[in-house]
Coordinates of C-alpha atoms and ligand atoms in Angstrom, one line a residue:
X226 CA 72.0 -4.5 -19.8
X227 CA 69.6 -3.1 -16.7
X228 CA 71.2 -2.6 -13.5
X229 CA 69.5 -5.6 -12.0
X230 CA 71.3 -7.8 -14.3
X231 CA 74.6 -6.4 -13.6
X232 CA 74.0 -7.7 -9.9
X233 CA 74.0 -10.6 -7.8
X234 CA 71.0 -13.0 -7.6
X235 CA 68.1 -10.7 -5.8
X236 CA 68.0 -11.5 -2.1
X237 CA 64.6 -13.2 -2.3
X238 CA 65.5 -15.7 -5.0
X239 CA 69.1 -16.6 -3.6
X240 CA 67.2 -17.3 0.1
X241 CA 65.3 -19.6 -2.2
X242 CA 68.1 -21.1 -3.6
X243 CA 69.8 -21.4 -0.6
X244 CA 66.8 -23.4 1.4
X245 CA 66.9 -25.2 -2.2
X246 CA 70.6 -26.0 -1.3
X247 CA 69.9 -26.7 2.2
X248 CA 67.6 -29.7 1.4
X249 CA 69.5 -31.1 -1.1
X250 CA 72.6 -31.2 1.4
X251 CA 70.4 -32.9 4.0
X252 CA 68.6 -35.3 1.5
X253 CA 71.8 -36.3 -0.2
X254 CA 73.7 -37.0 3.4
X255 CA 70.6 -39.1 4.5
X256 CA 70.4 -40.9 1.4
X257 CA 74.2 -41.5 0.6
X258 CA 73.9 -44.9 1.5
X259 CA 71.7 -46.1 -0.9
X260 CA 73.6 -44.8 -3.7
X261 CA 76.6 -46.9 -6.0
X262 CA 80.3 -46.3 -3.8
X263 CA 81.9 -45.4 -7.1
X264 CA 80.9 -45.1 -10.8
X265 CA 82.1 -48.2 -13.3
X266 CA 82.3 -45.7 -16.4
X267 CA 85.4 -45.6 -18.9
X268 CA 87.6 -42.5 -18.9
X269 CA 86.1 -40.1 -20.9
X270 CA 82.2 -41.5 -20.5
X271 CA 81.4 -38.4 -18.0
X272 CA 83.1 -35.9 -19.6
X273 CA 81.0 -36.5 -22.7
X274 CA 78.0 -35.4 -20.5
X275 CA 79.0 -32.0 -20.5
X276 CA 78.4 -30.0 -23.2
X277 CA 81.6 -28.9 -25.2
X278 CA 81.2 -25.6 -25.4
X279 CA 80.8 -22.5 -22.2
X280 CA 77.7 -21.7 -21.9
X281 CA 76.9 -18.2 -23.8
X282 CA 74.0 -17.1 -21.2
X283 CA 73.4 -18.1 -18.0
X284 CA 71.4 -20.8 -16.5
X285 CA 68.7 -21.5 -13.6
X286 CA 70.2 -22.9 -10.6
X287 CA 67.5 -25.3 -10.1
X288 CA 69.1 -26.6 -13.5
X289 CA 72.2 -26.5 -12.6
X290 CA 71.2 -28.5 -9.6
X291 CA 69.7 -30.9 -11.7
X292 CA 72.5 -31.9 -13.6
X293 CA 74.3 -32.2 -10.4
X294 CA 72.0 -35.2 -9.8
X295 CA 72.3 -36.4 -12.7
X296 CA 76.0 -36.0 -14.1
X297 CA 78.1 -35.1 -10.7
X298 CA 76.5 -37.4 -8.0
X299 CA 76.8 -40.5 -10.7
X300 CA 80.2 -40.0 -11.5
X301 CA 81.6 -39.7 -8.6
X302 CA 83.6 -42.1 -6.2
X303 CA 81.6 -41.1 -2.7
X304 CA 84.3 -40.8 -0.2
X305 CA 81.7 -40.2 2.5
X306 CA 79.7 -43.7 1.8
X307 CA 79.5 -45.6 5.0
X308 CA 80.7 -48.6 2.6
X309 CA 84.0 -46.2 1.5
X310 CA 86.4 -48.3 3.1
X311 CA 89.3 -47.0 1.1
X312 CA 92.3 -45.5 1.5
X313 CA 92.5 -43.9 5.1
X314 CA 88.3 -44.0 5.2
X315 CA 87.7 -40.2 5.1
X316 CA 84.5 -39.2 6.5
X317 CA 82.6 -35.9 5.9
X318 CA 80.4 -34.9 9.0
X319 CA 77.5 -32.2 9.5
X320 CA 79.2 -29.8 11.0
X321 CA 81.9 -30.1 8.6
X322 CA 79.9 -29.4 6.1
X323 CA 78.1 -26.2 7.9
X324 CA 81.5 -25.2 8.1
X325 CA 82.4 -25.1 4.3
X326 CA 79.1 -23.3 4.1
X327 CA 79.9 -21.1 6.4
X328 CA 83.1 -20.3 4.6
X329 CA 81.8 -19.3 1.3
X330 CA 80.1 -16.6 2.0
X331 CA 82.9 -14.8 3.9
X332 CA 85.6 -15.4 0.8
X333 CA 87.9 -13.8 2.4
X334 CA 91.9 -13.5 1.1
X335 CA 93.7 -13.9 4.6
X336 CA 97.2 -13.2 3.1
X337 CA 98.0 -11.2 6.0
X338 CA 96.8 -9.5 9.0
X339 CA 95.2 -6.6 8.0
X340 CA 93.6 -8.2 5.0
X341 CA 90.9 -10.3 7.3
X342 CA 92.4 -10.2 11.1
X343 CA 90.3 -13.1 12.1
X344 CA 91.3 -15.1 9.8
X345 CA 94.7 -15.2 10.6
X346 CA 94.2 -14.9 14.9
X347 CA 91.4 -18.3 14.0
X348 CA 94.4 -19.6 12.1
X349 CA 96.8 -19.3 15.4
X350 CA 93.9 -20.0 18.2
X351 CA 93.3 -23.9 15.9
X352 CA 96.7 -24.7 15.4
X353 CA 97.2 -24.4 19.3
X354 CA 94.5 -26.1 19.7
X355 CA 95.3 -28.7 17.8
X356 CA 98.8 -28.7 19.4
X357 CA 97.4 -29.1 22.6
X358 CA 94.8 -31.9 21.9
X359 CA 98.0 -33.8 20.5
X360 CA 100.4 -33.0 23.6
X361 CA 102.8 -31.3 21.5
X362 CA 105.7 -28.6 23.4
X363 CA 104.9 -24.8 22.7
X364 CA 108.4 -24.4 20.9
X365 CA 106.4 -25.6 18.2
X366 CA 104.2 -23.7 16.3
X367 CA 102.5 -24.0 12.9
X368 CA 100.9 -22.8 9.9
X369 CA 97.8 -24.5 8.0
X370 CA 98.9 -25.8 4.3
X371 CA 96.2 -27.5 1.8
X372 CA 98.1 -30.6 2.0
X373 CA 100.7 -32.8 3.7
X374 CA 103.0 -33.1 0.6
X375 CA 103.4 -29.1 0.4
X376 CA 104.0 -29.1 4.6
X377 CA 106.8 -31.7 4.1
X378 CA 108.4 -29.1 1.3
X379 CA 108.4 -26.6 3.5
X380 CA 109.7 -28.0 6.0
X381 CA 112.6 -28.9 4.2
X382 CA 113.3 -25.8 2.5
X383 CA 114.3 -25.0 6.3
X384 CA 116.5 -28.0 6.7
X385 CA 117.6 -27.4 3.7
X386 CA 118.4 -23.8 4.2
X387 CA 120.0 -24.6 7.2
X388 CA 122.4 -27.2 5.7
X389 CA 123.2 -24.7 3.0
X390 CA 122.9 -21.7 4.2
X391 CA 122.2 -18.3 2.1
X392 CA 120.1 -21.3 -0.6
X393 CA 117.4 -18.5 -0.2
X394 CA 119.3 -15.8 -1.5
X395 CA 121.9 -17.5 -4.1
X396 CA 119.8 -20.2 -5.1
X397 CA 122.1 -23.3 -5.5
X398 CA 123.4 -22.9 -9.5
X399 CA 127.1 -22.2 -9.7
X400 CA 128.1 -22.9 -6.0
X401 CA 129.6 -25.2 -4.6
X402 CA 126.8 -26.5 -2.2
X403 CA 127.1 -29.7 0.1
X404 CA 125.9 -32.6 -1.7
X405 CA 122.5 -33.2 0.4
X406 CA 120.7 -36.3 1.8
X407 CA 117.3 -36.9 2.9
X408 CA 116.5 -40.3 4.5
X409 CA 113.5 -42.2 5.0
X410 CA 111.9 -45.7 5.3
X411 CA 110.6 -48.1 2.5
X412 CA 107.4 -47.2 4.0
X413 CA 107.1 -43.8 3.3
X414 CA 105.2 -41.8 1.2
X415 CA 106.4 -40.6 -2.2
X416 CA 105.7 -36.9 -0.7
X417 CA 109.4 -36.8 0.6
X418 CA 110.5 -37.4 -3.4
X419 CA 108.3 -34.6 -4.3
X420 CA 109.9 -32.6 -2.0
X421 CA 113.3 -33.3 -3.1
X422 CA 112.6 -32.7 -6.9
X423 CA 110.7 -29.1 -5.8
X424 CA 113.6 -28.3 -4.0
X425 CA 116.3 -29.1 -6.0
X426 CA 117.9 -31.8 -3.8
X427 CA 117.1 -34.6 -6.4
X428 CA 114.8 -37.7 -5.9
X429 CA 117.9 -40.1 -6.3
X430 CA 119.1 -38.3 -3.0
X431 CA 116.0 -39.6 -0.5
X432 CA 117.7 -42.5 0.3
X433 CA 114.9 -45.6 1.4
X434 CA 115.8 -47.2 4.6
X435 CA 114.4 -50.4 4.8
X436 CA 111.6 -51.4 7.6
X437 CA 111.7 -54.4 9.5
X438 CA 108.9 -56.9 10.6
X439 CA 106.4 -54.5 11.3
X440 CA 107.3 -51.8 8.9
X441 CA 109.1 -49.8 10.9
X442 CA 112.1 -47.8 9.9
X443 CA 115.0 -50.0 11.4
X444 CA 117.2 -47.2 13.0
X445 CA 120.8 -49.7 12.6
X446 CA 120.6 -49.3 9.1
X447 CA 119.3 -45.5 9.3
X448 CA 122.7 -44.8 11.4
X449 CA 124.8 -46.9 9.4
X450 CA 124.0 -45.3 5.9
X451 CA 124.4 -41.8 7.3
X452 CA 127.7 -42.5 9.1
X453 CA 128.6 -44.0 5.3
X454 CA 127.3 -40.9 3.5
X455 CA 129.0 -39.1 5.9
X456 CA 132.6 -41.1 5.1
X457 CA 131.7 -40.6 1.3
X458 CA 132.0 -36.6 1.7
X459 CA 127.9 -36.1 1.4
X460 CA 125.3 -34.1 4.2
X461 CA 122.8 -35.7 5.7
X462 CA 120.6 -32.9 5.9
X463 CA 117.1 -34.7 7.0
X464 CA 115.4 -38.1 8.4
X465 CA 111.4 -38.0 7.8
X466 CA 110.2 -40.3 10.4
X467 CA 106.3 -41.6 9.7
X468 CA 103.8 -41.7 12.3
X469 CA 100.9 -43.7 10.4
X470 CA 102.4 -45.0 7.1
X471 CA 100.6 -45.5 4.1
X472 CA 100.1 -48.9 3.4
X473 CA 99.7 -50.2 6.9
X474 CA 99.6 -46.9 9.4
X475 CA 102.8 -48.4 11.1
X476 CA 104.7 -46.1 13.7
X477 CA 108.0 -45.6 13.0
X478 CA 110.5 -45.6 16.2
X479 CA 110.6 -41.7 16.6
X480 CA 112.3 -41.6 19.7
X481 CA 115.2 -43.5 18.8
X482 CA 115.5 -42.0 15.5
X483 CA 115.2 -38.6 17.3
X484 CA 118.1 -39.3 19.5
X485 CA 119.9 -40.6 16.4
X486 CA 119.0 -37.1 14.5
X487 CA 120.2 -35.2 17.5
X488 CA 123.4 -36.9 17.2
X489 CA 124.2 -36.3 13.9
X490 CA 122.9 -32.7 14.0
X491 CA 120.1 -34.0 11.2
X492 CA 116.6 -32.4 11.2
X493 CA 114.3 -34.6 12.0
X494 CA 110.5 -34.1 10.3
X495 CA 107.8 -36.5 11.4
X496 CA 104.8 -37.3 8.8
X497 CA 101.9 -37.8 11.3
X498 CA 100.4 -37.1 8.6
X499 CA 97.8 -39.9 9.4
X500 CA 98.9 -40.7 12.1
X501 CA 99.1 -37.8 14.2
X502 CA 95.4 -36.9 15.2
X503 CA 95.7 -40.8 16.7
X504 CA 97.9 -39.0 19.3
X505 CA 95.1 -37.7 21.0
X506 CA 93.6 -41.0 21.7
X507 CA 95.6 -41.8 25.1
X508 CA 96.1 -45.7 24.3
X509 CA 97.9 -44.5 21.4
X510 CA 99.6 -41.7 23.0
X511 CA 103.0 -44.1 22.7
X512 CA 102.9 -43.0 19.1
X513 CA 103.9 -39.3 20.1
X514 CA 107.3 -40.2 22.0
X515 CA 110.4 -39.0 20.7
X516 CA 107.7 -35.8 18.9
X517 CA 109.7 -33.4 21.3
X518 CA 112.8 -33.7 20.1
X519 CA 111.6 -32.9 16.3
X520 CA 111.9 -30.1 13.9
X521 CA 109.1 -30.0 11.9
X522 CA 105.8 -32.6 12.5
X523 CA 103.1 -32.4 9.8
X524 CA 99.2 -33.9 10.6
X525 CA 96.3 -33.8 8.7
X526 CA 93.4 -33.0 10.2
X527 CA 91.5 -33.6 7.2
X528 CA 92.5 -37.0 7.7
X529 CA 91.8 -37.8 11.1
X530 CA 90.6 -34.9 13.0
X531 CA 87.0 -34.8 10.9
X532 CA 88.0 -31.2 9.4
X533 CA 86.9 -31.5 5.3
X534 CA 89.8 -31.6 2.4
X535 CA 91.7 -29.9 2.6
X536 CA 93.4 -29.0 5.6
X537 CA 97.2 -29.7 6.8
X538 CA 99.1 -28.3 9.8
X539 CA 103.1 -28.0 10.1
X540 CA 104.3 -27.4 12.7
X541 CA 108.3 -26.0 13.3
X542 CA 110.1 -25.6 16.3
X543 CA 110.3 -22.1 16.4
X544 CA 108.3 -21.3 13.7
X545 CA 110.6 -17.9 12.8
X546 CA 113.0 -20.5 11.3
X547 CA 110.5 -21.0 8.5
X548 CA 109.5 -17.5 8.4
X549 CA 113.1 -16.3 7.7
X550 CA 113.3 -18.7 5.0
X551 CA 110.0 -17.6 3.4
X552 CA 109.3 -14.0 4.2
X553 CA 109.1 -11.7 1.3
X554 CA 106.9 -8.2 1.0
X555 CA 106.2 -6.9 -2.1
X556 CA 105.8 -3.5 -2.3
X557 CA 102.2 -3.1 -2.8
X558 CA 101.4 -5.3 0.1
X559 CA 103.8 -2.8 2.5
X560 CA 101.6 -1.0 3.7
X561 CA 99.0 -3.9 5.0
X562 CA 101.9 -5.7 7.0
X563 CA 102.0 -3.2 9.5
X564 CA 101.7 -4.1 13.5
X565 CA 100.7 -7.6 12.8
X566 CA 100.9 -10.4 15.0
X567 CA 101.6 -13.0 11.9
X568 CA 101.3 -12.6 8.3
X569 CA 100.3 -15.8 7.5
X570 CA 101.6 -15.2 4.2
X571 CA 105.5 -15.4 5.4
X572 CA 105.0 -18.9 6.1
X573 CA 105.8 -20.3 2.7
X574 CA 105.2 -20.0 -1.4
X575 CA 101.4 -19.6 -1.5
X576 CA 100.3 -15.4 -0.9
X577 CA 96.4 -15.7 -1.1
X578 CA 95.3 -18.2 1.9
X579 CA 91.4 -19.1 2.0
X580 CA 89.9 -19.1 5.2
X581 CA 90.2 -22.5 6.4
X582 CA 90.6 -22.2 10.0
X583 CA 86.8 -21.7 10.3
X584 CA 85.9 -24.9 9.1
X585 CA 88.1 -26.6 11.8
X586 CA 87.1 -24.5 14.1
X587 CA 83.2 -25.0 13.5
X588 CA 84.0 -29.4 13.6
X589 CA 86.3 -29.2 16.8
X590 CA 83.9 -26.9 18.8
X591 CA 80.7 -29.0 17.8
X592 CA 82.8 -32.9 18.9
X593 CA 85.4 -31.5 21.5
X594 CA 88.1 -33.5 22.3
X595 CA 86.2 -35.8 23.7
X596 CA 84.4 -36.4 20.4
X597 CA 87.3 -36.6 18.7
X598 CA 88.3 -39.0 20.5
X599 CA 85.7 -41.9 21.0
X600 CA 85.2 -41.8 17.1
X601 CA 88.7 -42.5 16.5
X602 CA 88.6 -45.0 19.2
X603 CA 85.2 -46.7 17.1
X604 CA 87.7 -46.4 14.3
X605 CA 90.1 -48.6 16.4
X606 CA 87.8 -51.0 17.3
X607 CA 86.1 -51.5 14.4
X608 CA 89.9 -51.8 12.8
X609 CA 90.6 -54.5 15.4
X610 CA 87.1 -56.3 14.9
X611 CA 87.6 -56.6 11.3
X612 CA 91.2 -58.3 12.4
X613 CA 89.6 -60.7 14.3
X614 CA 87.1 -61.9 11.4
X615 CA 90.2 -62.1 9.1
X616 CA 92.4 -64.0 11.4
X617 CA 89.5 -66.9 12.0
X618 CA 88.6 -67.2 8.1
X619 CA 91.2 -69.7 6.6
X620 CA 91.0 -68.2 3.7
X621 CA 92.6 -65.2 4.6
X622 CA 95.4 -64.0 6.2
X623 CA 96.3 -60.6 8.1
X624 CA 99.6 -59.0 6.4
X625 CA 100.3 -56.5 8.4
X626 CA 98.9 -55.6 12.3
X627 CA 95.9 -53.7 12.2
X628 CA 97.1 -50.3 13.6
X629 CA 94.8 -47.1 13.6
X630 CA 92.2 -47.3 11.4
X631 CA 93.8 -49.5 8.6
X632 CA 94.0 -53.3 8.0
X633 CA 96.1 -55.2 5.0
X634 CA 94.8 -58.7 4.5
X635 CA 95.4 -61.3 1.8
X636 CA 93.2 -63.7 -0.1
X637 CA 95.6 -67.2 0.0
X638 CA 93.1 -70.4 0.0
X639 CA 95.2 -72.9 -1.2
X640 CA 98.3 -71.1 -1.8
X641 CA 100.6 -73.7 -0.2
X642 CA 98.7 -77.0 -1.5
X643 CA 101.4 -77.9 -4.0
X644 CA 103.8 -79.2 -1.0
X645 CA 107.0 -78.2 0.1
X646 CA 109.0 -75.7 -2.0
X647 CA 105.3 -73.7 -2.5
X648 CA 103.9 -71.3 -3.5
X649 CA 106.5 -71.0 -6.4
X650 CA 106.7 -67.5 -7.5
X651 CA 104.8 -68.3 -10.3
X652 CA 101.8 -69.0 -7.5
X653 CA 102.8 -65.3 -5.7
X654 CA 102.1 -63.9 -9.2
X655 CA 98.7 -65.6 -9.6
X656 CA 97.5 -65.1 -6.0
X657 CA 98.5 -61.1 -6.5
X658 CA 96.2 -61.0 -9.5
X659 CA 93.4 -62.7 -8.0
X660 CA 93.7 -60.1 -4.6
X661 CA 94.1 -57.1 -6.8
X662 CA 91.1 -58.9 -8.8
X663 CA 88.8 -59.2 -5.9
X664 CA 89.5 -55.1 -5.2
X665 CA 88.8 -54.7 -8.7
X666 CA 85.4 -56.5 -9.0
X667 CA 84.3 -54.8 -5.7
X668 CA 84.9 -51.6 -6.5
X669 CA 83.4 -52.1 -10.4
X670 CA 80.4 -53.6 -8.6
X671 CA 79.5 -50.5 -6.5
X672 CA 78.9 -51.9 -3.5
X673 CA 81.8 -51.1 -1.5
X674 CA 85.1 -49.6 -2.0
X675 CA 89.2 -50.9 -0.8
X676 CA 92.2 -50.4 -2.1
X677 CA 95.1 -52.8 -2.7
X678 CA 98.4 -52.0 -1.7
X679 CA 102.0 -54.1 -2.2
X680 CA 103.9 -55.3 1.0
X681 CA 107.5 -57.1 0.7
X682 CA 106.9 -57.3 -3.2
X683 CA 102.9 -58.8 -2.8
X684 CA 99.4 -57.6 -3.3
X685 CA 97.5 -57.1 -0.6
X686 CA 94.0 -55.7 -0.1
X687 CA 93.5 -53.2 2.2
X688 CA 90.5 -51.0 4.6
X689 CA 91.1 -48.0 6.1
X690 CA 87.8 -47.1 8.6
X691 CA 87.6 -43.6 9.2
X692 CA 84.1 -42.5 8.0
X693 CA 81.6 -41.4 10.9
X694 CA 78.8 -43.0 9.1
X695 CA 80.3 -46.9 8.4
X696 CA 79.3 -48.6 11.8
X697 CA 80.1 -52.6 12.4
X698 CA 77.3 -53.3 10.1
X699 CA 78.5 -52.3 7.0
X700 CA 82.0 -53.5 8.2
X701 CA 79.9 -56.8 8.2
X702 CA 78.3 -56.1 5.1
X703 CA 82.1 -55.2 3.5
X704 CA 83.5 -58.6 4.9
X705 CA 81.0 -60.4 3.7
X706 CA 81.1 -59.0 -0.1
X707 CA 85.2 -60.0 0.2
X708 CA 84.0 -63.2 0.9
X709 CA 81.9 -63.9 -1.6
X710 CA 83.8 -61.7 -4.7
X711 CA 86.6 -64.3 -3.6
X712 CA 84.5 -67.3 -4.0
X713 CA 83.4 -66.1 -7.4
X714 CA 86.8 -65.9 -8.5
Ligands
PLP38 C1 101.8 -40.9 5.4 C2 101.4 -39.9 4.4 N1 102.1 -38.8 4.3 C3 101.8 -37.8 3.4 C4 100.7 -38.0 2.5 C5 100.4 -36.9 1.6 O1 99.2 -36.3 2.0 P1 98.6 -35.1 1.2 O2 97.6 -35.7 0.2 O3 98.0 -34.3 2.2 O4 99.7 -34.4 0.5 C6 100.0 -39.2 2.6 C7 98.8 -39.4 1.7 O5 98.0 -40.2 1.9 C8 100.3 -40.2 3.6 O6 99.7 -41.3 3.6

């Protein structure tokens, strides 16, 4: 093989490639909205595109780039449609995107200090920035995970440590550990189970506190079962309170179930998960009380503070609680930990960390605060709009307040016509299928995108705004194809 082959692409052809690159970014974002929200193929229809076998010699980019037209872009569910009104309406942005591109070329491995400085002082400069922004004390401090459900593990790998202490060194087989108890609302998301099964606690020990009216955790009951677990010999060991929950982005009262968690000598993690970058917005600056008293708060930035996937902040109060728990040097790495500030790599399991405080860094400098903000406010609005429409269309109802970004509705036209003693459960059942079959048909039509969700045992449809790029119009143009996919039913 020549030397030229054992290289990278020649400079000239990868500038090529690059300006290739360049266009097809810009021409896809311009275009996104003409194309289908989501593919209607079986399983197994796109994988049958791609050939079986590795390819034995390498390939033209500008072929490779084809067949991303036509085998990726076609199969994929596009999360950044303006008509993507699913789950909690993600949204991709320009300078998001110049901020993955930005990363790729560094490909850096910021495990600690010394093995890319920057990378780890970005990694501190964001998260206080992002502390900040949401009004949160300096006793906390964080660390930037991919994802919420790994923040939450971590953070109770601290709670858990603390409730059994020396769990890091002895590990809990033959000892005679406290029988622990995590507790949460019926709201919550299954991340807190995952937690518990990663960490040995169990998933029958996250005990499901049920919400009230509004789908917030009612703190009686949360009191009452610890004082019983209490009584029954068990530890309480954690309460995850939820700041934006899943199905409807309700708030969870935090400050009572802070002072509650105080009480009891409980740690008390919040999942802002959703939620939190809301915080910044000051009509919903309500939704941070009660954050001071916490231990551990996780947000996701890549779910409300424009950052792309994937990007999720813990924070600790006094972070060296979750350092002690997970710092561990291996001998080869000795010599690189030296007279550093933080070696990122302490903060939990994962050793290699990519670079992703750039990318956060490159969105929040180009929108500000202040950018931040009004487009969550638009999210608000157009949340509370889309309320409005529901509410004066007897067809539908509202099934939950809209809060945030997110609004559960319900398809019901004539679900109480059979007189009193109706619907019969029988008419539940049948009005569930046709809501879950108007989510179906939308979403197999490739027009626009929701998601269903069950609240107090019925189906619900559900749109979560969030995308920079759905303005009221295609809220309109959603609505409307509700409307009608329900009148076809
Ligand atoms: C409230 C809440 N917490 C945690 C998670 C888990 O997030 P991640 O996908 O970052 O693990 C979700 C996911 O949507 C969520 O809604």
């Amino acid at each position: 093989m020549t030397p030229e082959k054992l290289n990278d692409t020649p400079p000239a052809e990868f500038r090529k490639q690059l300006h290739e690159l360049a266009d097809w970014i810009a021409d896809f974002r311009e275009q996104i909205g003409e194309l289908r929200v989501a593919p209607n193929d079986k399983p197994g229809a796109i994988r049958g595109q791609f050939p079986k076998r590795a390819p034995e010699e390498g390939e033209p980019f500008e072929k490779i780039l084809t067949d991303v037209d036509d085998v990726i872009v076609p199969g994929m569910v596009h999360w950044s449609h303006p008509m993507f009104l699913g789950y909690f309406g993600w949204t991709s942005t320009a300078p998001g995107i110049l901020g993955e591109i930005l990363t790729a070329p560094l490909n850096v491995n910021a495990m600690t200090w010394r093995t890319c400085p920057v990378a780890t002082e970005l990694e501190t400069v964001v998260i206080d920035w992002l502390r900040q922004w949401v009004g949160l004390s300096d006793e906390f401090d964080g660390v930037i995970y991919d994802t919420a459900s790994v923040g939450i593990m971590h953070a109770l790998a601290v709670a858990r440590e603390e409730a059994a202490p020396a769990t890091r060194k002895l590990g809990l087989t033959n000892r005679n550990l406290p029988h622990l108890r995590i507790y949460t609302s019926d709201q919550a998301h299954s991340s807190a189970e995952k937690a518990a099964i990663a960490l040995g606690i169990g998933e029958q020990n996250v005990i499901r506190i049920p919400s009230d009216a509004q789908f917030r955790m009612d703190v009686n009951s949360l009191g009452q079962k610890i004082a019983e677990d209490r009584q029954a010999g068990l530890h309480p060991m954690a309460v995850i309170a939820t700041v934006g929950t899943t199905s409807t982005a309700s708030v969870d009262p935090v400050a009572d179930i802070a002072r509650l968690c105080r009480e009891a000598k409980v740690w008390l993690h919040i999942d802002a998960a959703y939620g939190g970058g809301f915080a910044m917005v000051p009509e919903y600056e309500w939704s941070r009380k009660g954050w001071e008293l916490a231990d551990s708060i996780v947000i996701n930035p890549h779910k409300t503070v424009f950052v792309p996937l994937d990007f999720s902040v813990l924070y600790v109060r006094d972070l060296e609680r979750l350092r002690r728990v997970f710092t561990l040097v291996p001998e080869y790495l000795r010599g690189d930990t030296v007279e550093a500030e933080k070696n990122y790599m302490d903060y939990g399991i994962q050793l290699g960390r990519r670079f992703r405080a750039l990318k956060a860094w490159v969105i929040w400098r180009s929108l500000g605060r202040t950018g931040v903000v009004v487009r969550l406010r638009e999210q608000i609005r157009l949340a509370n709009l889309l309320a409005d429409w529901i509410k004066s269309d007897g067809r539908f109802e509202l099934s939950a307040q809209p809060s945030m970004g997110v609004v559960c509705f319900r398809f019901v036209a004539g679900i109480g016509d059979a007189g009193p003693g109706s619907p019969t459960p029988a008419t539940r059942d049948k009005f569930d299928a046709i809501n879950s079959e108007i989510v179906e048909r939308i979403n197999a039509s490739g027009r626009a995108y929701l998601t269903q969700t069950k609240l107090r045992g019925q189906t619900v449809m559900r749109i979560g705004l969030g995308n920079v790029l759905t303005t009221e119009e295609h809220l309109r143009k959603g609505w409307e194809i509700v409307g009608e996919t329900a009148s076809g039913l």
